[in-house]
mmCIF file of C-alpha atoms and ligand atoms in Angstrom:
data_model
loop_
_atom_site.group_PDB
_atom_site.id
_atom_site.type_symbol
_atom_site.label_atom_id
_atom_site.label_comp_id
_atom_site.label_asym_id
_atom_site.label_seq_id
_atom_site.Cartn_x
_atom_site.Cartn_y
_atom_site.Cartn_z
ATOM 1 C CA UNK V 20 69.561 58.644 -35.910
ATOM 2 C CA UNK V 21 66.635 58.266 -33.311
ATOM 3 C CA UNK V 22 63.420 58.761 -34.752
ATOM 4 C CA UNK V 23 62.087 59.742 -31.254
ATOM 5 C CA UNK V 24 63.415 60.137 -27.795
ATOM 6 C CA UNK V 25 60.139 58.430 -25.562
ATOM 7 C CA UNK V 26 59.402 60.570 -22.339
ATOM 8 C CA UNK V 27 60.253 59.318 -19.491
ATOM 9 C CA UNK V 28 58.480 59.509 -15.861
ATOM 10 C CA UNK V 29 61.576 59.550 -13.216
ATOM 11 C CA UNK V 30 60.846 57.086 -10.734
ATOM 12 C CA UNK V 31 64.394 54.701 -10.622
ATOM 13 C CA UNK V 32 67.846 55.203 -8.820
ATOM 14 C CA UNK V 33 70.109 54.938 -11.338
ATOM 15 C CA UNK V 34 72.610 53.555 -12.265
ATOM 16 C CA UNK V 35 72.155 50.582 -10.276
ATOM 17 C CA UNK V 36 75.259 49.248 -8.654
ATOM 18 C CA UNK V 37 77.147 46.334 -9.988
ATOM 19 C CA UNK V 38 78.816 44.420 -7.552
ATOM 20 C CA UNK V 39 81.767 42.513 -8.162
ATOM 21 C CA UNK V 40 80.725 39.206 -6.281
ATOM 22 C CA UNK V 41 84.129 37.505 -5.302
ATOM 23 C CA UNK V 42 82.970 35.336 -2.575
ATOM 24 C CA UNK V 43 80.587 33.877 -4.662
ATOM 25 C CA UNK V 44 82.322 33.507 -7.881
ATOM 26 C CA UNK V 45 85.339 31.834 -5.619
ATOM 27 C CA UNK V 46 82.761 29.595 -4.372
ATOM 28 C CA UNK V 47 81.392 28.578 -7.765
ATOM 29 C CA UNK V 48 85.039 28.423 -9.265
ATOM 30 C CA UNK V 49 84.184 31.595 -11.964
ATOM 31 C CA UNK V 50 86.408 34.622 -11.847
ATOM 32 C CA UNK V 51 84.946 38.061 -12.146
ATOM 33 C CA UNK V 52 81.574 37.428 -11.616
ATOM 34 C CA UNK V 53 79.366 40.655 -11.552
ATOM 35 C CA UNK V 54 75.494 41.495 -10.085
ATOM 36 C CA UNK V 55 73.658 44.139 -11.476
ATOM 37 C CA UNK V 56 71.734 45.360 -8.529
ATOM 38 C CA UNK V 57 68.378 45.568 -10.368
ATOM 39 C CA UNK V 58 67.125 44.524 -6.766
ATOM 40 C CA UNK V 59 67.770 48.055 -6.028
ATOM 41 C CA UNK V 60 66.299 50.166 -8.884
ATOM 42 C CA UNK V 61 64.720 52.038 -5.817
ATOM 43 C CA UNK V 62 60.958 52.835 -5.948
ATOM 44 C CA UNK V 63 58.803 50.579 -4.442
ATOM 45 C CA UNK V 64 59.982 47.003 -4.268
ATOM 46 C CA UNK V 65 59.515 46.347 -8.288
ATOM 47 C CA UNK V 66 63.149 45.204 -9.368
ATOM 48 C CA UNK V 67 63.223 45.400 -13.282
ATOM 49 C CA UNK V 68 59.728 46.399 -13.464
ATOM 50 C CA UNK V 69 60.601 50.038 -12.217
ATOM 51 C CA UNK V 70 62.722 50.835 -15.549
ATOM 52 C CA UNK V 71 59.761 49.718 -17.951
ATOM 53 C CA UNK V 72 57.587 51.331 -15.836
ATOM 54 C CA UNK V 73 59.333 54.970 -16.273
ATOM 55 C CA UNK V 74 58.205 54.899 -19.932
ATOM 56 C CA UNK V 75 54.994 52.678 -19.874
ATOM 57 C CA UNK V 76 53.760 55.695 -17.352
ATOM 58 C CA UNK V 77 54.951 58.466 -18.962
ATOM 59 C CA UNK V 78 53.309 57.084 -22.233
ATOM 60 C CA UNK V 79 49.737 56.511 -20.393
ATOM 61 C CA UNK V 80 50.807 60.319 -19.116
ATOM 62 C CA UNK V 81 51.191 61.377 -22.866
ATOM 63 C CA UNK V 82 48.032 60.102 -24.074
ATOM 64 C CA UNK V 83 45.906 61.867 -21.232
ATOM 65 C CA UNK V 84 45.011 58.927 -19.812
ATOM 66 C CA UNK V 85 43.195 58.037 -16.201
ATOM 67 C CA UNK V 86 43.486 54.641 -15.356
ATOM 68 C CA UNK V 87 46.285 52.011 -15.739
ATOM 69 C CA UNK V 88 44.786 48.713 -16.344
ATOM 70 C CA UNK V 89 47.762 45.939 -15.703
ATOM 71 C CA UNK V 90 47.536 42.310 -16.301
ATOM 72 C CA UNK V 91 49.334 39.121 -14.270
ATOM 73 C CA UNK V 92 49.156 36.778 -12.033
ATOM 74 C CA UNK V 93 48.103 37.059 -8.014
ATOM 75 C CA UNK V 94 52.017 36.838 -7.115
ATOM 76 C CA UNK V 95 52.799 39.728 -10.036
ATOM 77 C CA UNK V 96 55.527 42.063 -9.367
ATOM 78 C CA UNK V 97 54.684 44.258 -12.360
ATOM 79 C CA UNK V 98 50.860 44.343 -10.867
ATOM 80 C CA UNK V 99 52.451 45.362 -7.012
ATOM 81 C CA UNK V 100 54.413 48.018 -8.909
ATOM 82 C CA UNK V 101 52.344 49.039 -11.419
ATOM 83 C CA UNK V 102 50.006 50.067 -8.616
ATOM 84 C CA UNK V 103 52.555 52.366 -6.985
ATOM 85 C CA UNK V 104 53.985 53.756 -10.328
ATOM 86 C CA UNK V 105 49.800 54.438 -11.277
ATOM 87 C CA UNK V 106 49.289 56.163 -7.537
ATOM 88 C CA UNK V 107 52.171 58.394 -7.950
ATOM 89 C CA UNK V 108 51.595 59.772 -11.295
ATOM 90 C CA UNK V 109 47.871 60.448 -10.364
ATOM 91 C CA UNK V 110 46.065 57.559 -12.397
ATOM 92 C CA UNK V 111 43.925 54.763 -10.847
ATOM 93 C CA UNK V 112 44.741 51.014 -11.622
ATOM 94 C CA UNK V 113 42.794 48.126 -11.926
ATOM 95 C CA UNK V 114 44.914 44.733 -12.213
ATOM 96 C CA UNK V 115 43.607 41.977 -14.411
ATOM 97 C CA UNK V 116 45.116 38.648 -12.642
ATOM 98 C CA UNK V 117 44.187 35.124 -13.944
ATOM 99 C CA UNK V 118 42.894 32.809 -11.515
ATOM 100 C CA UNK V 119 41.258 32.946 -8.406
ATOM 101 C CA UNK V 120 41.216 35.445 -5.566
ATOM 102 C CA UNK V 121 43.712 33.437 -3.100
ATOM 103 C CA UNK V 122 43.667 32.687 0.227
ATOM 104 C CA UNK V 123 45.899 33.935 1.926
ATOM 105 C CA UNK V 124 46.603 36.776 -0.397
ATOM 106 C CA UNK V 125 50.111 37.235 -1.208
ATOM 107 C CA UNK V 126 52.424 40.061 -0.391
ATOM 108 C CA UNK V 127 52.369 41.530 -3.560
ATOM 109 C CA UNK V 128 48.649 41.779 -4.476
ATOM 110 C CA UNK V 129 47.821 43.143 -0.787
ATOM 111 C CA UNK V 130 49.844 46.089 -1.815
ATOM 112 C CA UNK V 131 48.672 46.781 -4.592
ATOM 113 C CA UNK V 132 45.093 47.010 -2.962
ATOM 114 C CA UNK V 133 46.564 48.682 -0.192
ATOM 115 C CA UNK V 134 47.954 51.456 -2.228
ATOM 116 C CA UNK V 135 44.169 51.830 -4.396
ATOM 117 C CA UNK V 136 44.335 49.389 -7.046
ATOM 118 C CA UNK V 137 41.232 47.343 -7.535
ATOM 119 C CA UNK V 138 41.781 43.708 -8.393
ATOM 120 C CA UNK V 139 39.412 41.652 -10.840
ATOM 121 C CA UNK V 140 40.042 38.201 -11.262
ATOM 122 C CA UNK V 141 39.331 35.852 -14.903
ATOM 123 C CA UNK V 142 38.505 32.565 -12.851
ATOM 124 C CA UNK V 143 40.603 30.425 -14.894
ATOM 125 C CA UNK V 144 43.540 29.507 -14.536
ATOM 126 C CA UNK V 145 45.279 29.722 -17.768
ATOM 127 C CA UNK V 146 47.913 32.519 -18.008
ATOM 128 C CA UNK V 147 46.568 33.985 -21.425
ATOM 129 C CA UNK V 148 43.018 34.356 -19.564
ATOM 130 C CA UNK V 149 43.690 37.633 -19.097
ATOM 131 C CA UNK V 150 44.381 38.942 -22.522
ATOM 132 C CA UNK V 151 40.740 38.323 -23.348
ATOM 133 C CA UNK V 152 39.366 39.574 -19.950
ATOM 134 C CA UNK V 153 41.408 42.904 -20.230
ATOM 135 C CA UNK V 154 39.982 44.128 -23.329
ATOM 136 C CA UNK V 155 36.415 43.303 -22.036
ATOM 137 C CA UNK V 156 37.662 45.303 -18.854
ATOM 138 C CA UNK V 157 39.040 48.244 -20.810
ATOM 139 C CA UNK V 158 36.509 48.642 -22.865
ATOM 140 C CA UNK V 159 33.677 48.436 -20.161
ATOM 141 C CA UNK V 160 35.738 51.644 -18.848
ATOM 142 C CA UNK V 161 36.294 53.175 -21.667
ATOM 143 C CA UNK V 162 32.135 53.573 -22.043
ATOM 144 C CA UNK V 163 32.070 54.848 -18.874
ATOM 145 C CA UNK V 164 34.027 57.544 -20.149
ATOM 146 C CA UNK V 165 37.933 56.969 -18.757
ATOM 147 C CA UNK V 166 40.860 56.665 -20.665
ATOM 148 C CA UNK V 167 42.573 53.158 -20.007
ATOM 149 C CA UNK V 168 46.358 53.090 -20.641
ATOM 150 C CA UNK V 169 46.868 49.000 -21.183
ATOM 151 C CA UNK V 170 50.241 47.207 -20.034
ATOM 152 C CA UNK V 171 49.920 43.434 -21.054
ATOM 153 C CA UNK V 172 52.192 40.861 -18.878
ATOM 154 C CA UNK V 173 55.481 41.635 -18.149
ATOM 155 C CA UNK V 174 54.903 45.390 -19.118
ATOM 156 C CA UNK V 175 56.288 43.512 -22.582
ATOM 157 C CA UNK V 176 55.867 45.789 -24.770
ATOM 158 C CA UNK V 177 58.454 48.431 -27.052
ATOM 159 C CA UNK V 178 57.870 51.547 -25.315
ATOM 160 C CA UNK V 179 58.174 48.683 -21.541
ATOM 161 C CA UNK V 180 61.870 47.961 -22.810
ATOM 162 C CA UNK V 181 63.441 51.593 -24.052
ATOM 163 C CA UNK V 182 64.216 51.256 -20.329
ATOM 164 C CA UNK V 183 66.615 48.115 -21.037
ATOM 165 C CA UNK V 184 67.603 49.724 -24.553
ATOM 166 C CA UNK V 185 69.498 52.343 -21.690
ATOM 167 C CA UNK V 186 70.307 49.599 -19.326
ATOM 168 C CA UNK V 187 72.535 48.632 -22.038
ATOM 169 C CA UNK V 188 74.603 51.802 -22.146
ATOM 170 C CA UNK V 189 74.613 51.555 -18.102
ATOM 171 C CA UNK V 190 76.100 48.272 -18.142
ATOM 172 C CA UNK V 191 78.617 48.717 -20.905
ATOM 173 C CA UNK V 192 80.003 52.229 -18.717
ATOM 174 C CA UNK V 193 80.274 50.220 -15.701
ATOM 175 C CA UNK V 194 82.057 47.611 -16.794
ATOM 176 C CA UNK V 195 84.540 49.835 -18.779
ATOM 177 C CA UNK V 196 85.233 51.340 -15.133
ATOM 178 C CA UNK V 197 86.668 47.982 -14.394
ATOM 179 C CA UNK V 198 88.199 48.000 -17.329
ATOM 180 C CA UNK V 199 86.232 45.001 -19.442
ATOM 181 C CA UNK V 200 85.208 45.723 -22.928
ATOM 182 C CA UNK V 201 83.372 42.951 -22.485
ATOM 183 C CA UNK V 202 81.304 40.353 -20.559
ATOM 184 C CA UNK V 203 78.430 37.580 -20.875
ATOM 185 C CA UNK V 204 75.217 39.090 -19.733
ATOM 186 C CA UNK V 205 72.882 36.476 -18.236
ATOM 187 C CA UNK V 206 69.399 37.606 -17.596
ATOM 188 C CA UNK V 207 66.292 35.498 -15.931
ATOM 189 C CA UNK V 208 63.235 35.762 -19.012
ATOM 190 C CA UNK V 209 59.924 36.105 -18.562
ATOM 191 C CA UNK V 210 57.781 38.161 -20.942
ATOM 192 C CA UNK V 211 61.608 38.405 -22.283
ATOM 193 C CA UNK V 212 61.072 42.479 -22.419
ATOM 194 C CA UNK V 213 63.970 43.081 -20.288
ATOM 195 C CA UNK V 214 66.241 41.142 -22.567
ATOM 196 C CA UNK V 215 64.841 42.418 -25.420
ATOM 197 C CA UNK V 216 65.378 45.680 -24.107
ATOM 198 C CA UNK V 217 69.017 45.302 -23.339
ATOM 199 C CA UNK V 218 68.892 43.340 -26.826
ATOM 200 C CA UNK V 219 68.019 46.323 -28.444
ATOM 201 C CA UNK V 220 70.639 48.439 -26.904
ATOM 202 C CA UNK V 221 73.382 46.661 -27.296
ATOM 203 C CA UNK V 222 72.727 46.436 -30.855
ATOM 204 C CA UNK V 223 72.620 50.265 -30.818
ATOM 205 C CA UNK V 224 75.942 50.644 -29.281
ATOM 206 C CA UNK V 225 77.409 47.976 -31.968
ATOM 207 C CA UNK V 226 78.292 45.916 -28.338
ATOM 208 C CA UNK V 227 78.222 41.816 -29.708
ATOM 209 C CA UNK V 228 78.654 40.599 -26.544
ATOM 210 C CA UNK V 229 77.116 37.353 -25.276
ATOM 211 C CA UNK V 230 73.652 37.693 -24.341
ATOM 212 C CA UNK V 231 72.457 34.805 -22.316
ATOM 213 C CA UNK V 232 68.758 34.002 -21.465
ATOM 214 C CA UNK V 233 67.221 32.300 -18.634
ATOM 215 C CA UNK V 234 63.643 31.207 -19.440
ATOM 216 C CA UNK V 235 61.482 30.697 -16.661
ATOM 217 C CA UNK V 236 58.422 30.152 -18.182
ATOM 218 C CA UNK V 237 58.180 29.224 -21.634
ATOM 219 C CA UNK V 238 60.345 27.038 -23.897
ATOM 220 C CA UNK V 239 63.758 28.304 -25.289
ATOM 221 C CA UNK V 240 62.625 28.955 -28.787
ATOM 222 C CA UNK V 241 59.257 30.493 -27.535
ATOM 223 C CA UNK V 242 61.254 32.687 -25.947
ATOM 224 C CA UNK V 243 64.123 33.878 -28.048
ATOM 225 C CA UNK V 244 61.710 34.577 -30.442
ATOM 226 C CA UNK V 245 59.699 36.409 -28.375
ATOM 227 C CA UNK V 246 63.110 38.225 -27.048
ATOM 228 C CA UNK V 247 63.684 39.304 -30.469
ATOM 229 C CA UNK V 248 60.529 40.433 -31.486
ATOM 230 C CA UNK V 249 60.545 43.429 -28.245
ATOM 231 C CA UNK V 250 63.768 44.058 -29.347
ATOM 232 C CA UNK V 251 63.284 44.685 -32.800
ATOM 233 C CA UNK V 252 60.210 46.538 -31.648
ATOM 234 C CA UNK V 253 62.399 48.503 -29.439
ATOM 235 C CA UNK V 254 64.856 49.436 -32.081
ATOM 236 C CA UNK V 255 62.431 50.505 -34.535
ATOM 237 C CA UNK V 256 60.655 52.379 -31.995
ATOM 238 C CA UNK V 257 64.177 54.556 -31.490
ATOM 239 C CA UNK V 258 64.928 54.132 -34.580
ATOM 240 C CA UNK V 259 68.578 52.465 -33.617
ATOM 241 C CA UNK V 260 70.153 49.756 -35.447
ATOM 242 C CA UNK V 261 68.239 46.335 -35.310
ATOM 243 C CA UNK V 262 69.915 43.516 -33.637
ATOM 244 C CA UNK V 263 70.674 40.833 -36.579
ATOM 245 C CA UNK V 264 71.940 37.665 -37.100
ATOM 246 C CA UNK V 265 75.289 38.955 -35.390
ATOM 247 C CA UNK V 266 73.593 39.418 -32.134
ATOM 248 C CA UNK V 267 74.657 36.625 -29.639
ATOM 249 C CA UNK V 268 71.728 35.169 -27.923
ATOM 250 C CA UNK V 269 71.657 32.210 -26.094
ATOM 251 C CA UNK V 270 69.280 31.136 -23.957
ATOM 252 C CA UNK V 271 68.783 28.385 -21.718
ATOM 253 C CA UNK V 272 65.376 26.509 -20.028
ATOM 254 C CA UNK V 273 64.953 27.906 -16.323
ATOM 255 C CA UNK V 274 62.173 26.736 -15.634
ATOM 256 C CA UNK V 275 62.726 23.121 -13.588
ATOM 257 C CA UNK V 276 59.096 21.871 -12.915
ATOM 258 C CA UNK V 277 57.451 24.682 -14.485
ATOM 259 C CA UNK V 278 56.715 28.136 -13.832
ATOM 260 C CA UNK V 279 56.108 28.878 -10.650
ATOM 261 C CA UNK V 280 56.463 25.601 -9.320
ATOM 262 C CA UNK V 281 59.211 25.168 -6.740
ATOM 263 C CA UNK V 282 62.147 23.917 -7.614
ATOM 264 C CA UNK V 283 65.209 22.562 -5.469
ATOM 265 C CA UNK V 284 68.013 23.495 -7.194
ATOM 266 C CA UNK V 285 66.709 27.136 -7.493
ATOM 267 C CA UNK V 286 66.329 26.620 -3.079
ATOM 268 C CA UNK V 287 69.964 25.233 -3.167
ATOM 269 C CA UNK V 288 71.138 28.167 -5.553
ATOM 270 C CA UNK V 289 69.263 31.024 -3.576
ATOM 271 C CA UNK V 290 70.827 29.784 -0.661
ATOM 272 C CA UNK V 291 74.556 30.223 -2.343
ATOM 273 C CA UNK V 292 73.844 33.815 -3.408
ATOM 274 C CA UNK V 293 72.289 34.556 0.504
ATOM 275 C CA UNK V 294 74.874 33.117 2.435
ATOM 276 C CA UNK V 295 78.182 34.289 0.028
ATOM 277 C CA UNK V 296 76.854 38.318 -0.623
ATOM 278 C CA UNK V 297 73.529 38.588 1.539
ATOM 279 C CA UNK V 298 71.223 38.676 -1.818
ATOM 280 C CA UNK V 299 68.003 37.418 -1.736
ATOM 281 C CA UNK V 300 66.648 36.136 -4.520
ATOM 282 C CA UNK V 301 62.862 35.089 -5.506
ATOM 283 C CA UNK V 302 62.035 31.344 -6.302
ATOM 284 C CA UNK V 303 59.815 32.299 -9.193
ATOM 285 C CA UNK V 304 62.364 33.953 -11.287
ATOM 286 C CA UNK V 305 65.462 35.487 -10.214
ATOM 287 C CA UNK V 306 66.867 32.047 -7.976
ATOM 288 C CA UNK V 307 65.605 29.609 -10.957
ATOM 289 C CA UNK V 308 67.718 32.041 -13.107
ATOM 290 C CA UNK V 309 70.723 31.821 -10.574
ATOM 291 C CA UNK V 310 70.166 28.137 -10.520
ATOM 292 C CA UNK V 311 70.784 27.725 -14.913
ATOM 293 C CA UNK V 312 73.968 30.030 -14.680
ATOM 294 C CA UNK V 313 75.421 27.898 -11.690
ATOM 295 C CA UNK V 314 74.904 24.799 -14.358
ATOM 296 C CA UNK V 315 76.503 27.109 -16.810
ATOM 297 C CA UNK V 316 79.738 27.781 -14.552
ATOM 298 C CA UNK V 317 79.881 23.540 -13.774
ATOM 299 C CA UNK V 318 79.728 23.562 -17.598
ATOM 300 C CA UNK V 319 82.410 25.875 -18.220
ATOM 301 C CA UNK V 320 81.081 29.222 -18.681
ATOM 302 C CA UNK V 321 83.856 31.621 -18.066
ATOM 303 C CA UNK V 322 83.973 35.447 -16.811
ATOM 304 C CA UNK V 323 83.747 38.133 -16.918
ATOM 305 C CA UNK V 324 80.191 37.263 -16.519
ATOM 306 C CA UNK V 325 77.137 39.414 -15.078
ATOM 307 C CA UNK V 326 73.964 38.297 -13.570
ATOM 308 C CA UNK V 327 71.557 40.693 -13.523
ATOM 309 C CA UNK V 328 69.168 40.691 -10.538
ATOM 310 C CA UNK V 329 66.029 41.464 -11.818
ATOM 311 C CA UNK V 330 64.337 41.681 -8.260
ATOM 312 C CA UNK V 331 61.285 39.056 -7.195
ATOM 313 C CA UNK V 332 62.115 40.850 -3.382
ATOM 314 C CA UNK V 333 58.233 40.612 -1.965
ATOM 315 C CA UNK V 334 57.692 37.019 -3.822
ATOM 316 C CA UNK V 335 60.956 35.861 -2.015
ATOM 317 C CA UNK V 336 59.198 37.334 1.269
ATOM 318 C CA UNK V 337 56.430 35.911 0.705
ATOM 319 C CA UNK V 338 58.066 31.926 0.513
ATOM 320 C CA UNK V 339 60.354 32.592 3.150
ATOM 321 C CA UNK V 340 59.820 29.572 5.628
ATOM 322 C CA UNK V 341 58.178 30.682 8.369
ATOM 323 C CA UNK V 342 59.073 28.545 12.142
ATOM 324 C CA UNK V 343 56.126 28.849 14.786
ATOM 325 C CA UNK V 344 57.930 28.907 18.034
ATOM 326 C CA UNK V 345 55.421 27.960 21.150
HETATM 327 C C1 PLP M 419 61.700 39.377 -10.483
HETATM 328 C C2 PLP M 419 61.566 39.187 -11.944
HETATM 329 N N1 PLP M 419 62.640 38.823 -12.645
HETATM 330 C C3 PLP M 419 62.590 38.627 -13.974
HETATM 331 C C4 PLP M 419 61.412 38.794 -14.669
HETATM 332 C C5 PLP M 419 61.417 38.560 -16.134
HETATM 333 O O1 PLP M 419 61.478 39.765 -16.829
HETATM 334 P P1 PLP M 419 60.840 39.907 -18.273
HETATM 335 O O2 PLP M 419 59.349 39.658 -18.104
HETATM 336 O O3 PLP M 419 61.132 41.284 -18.676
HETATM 337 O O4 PLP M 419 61.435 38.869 -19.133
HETATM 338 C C6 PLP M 419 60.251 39.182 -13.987
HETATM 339 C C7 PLP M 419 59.005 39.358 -14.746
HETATM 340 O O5 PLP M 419 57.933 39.216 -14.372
HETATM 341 C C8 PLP M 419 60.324 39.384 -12.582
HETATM 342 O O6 PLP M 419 59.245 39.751 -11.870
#
């Protein structure tokens, strides 16, 4: 029994298509290998971000607040998003990004700016900078008499996921179309609310199907824990069942070099997914995700098996090679 059904501010396409990628699952030797176009969830360019977005807003909405104040990193998706979610709903948004203003400034951050959002920087480089420097930031605008809404990295939060809790539901309909009651679901991890989300929901619909996690930026445990901690977040906040021990999460280290660094086997794996179905995929998250379940597939993972495109479109703009011709 839910305890509350969480507003929600329409902004998504959904459902998102699934494609049924059989040139590339031929090519990596995996039968009925799926996509779920999160690429496309349709407003703006913010992939996954657009789902958590529909209730982080409509939450700000609820408690009559004015400004969004969003936290990342200069490249952030959620930040280039957030800003167009904030516009369109009538709030301002400041982003709080760690770091250094860079030179030049990337895709992502000049619209943000473009569309009104003011960006303050911490001047260190140390992710977690900005944890600190928000709360300074929200409370300095809080005296001046606004209301500050606050969406922490990766819009990681339980109301952020509800939007995954439904993904679930989404994914588990579409699939029965094709007539699978079942599948692995392998999703890139971040902040680890969209798995959480999708966590959550399955648990809900009493779905134990494999839940695989692709950590891009911290370490496996650090992760899953963090996974499970949105998701029991989530569930508690809908008052659904709470994924338990029966839940089957796996999750697997993404993150080559490090996060954000470039790595070649995400290049060689983008490439795959480009040249086989046309989809472009981000070397930050979504290609270094790409890259673990291609090692999965040598290893023997079989299908029915969906990779869920979480999105990284601008950021994989944004590193395209560029070729001066004279
Ligand atoms: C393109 C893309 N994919 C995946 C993720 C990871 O999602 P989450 O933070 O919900 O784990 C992010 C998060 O920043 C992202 O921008």
């Amino acid at each position: 029994m839910a305890l509350s059904t969480p507003e929600r501010f329409p902004l998504a396409f959904l459902p998102t298509p699934l494609q049924h990628a059989d040139r590339l699952g031929a090519r990596l030797g995996v039968e009925q290998l799926f996509i779920k176009r999160d690429d496309l969830t349709g407003f703006s360019l913010g992939g996954n971000k657009v789902r958590k977005l529909e209730f982080l807003i409509a939450d700000a909405l609820s408690q009559d607040a004015d400004t969004i104040l969003v936290m990342g990193g200069p490249k952030s998706n959620l930040c280039q998003a957030t800003a167009d979610a904030a516009r369109v709903a009538g709030l301002a948004c400041e982003l709080v990004l760690y770091g250094d203003r860079p030179t030049p400034v990337p895709v992502n951050l000049a619209l943000a700016e473009a569309n009104g959002a003011v960006a303050r920087f911490t001047g260190e480089a140390e992710r977690s900078s900005v944890d600190v420097y928000a709360k300074q930031r929200a409370a300095a605008l809080e005296s001046d008499g606004h209301r500050v809404y606050v969406i922490p990295r990766g819009g990681a939060t339980a109301v952020g996921a509800v939007g995954y809790h439904r993904a679930a539901a989404e994914i588990v309909a579409q699939l029965s179309e094709q007539g699978l009651e079942t599948a692995s679901l392998f999703i890139c991890v971040g902040s680890g609310g969209t798995l959480g989300g999708v966590a959550s929901g399955m648990a809900a619909l009493g779905a134990c199907w494999p839940l695989i996690g692709a950590s891009v930026s911290r370490e496996c445990d650090e992760a899953r824990s963090q996974v499970l901690a949105i998701a029991g977040g989530c569930a508690r906040l809908l008052g659904t069942e709470e994924p338990t021990q029966k839940l089957s999460l796996a999750m697997v280290d993404a993150r080559g070099p490090g996060y954000g660094e470039a790595w070649s086997e995400a290049s060689t794996a983008a490439d795959l997914a480009r040249r086989n179905e046309g989809l472009i995929l981000d070397p930050v998250y979504t290609a270094k995700a790409f890259a673990a379940l291609v090692h999965m597939i040598d290893g023997g993972l079989e299908g029915p098996v969906v990779f869920w495109h979480t999105g990284g479109t601008t950021t994989a703009i944004d590193a395209a090679p560029r070729r001066d011709f004279q």
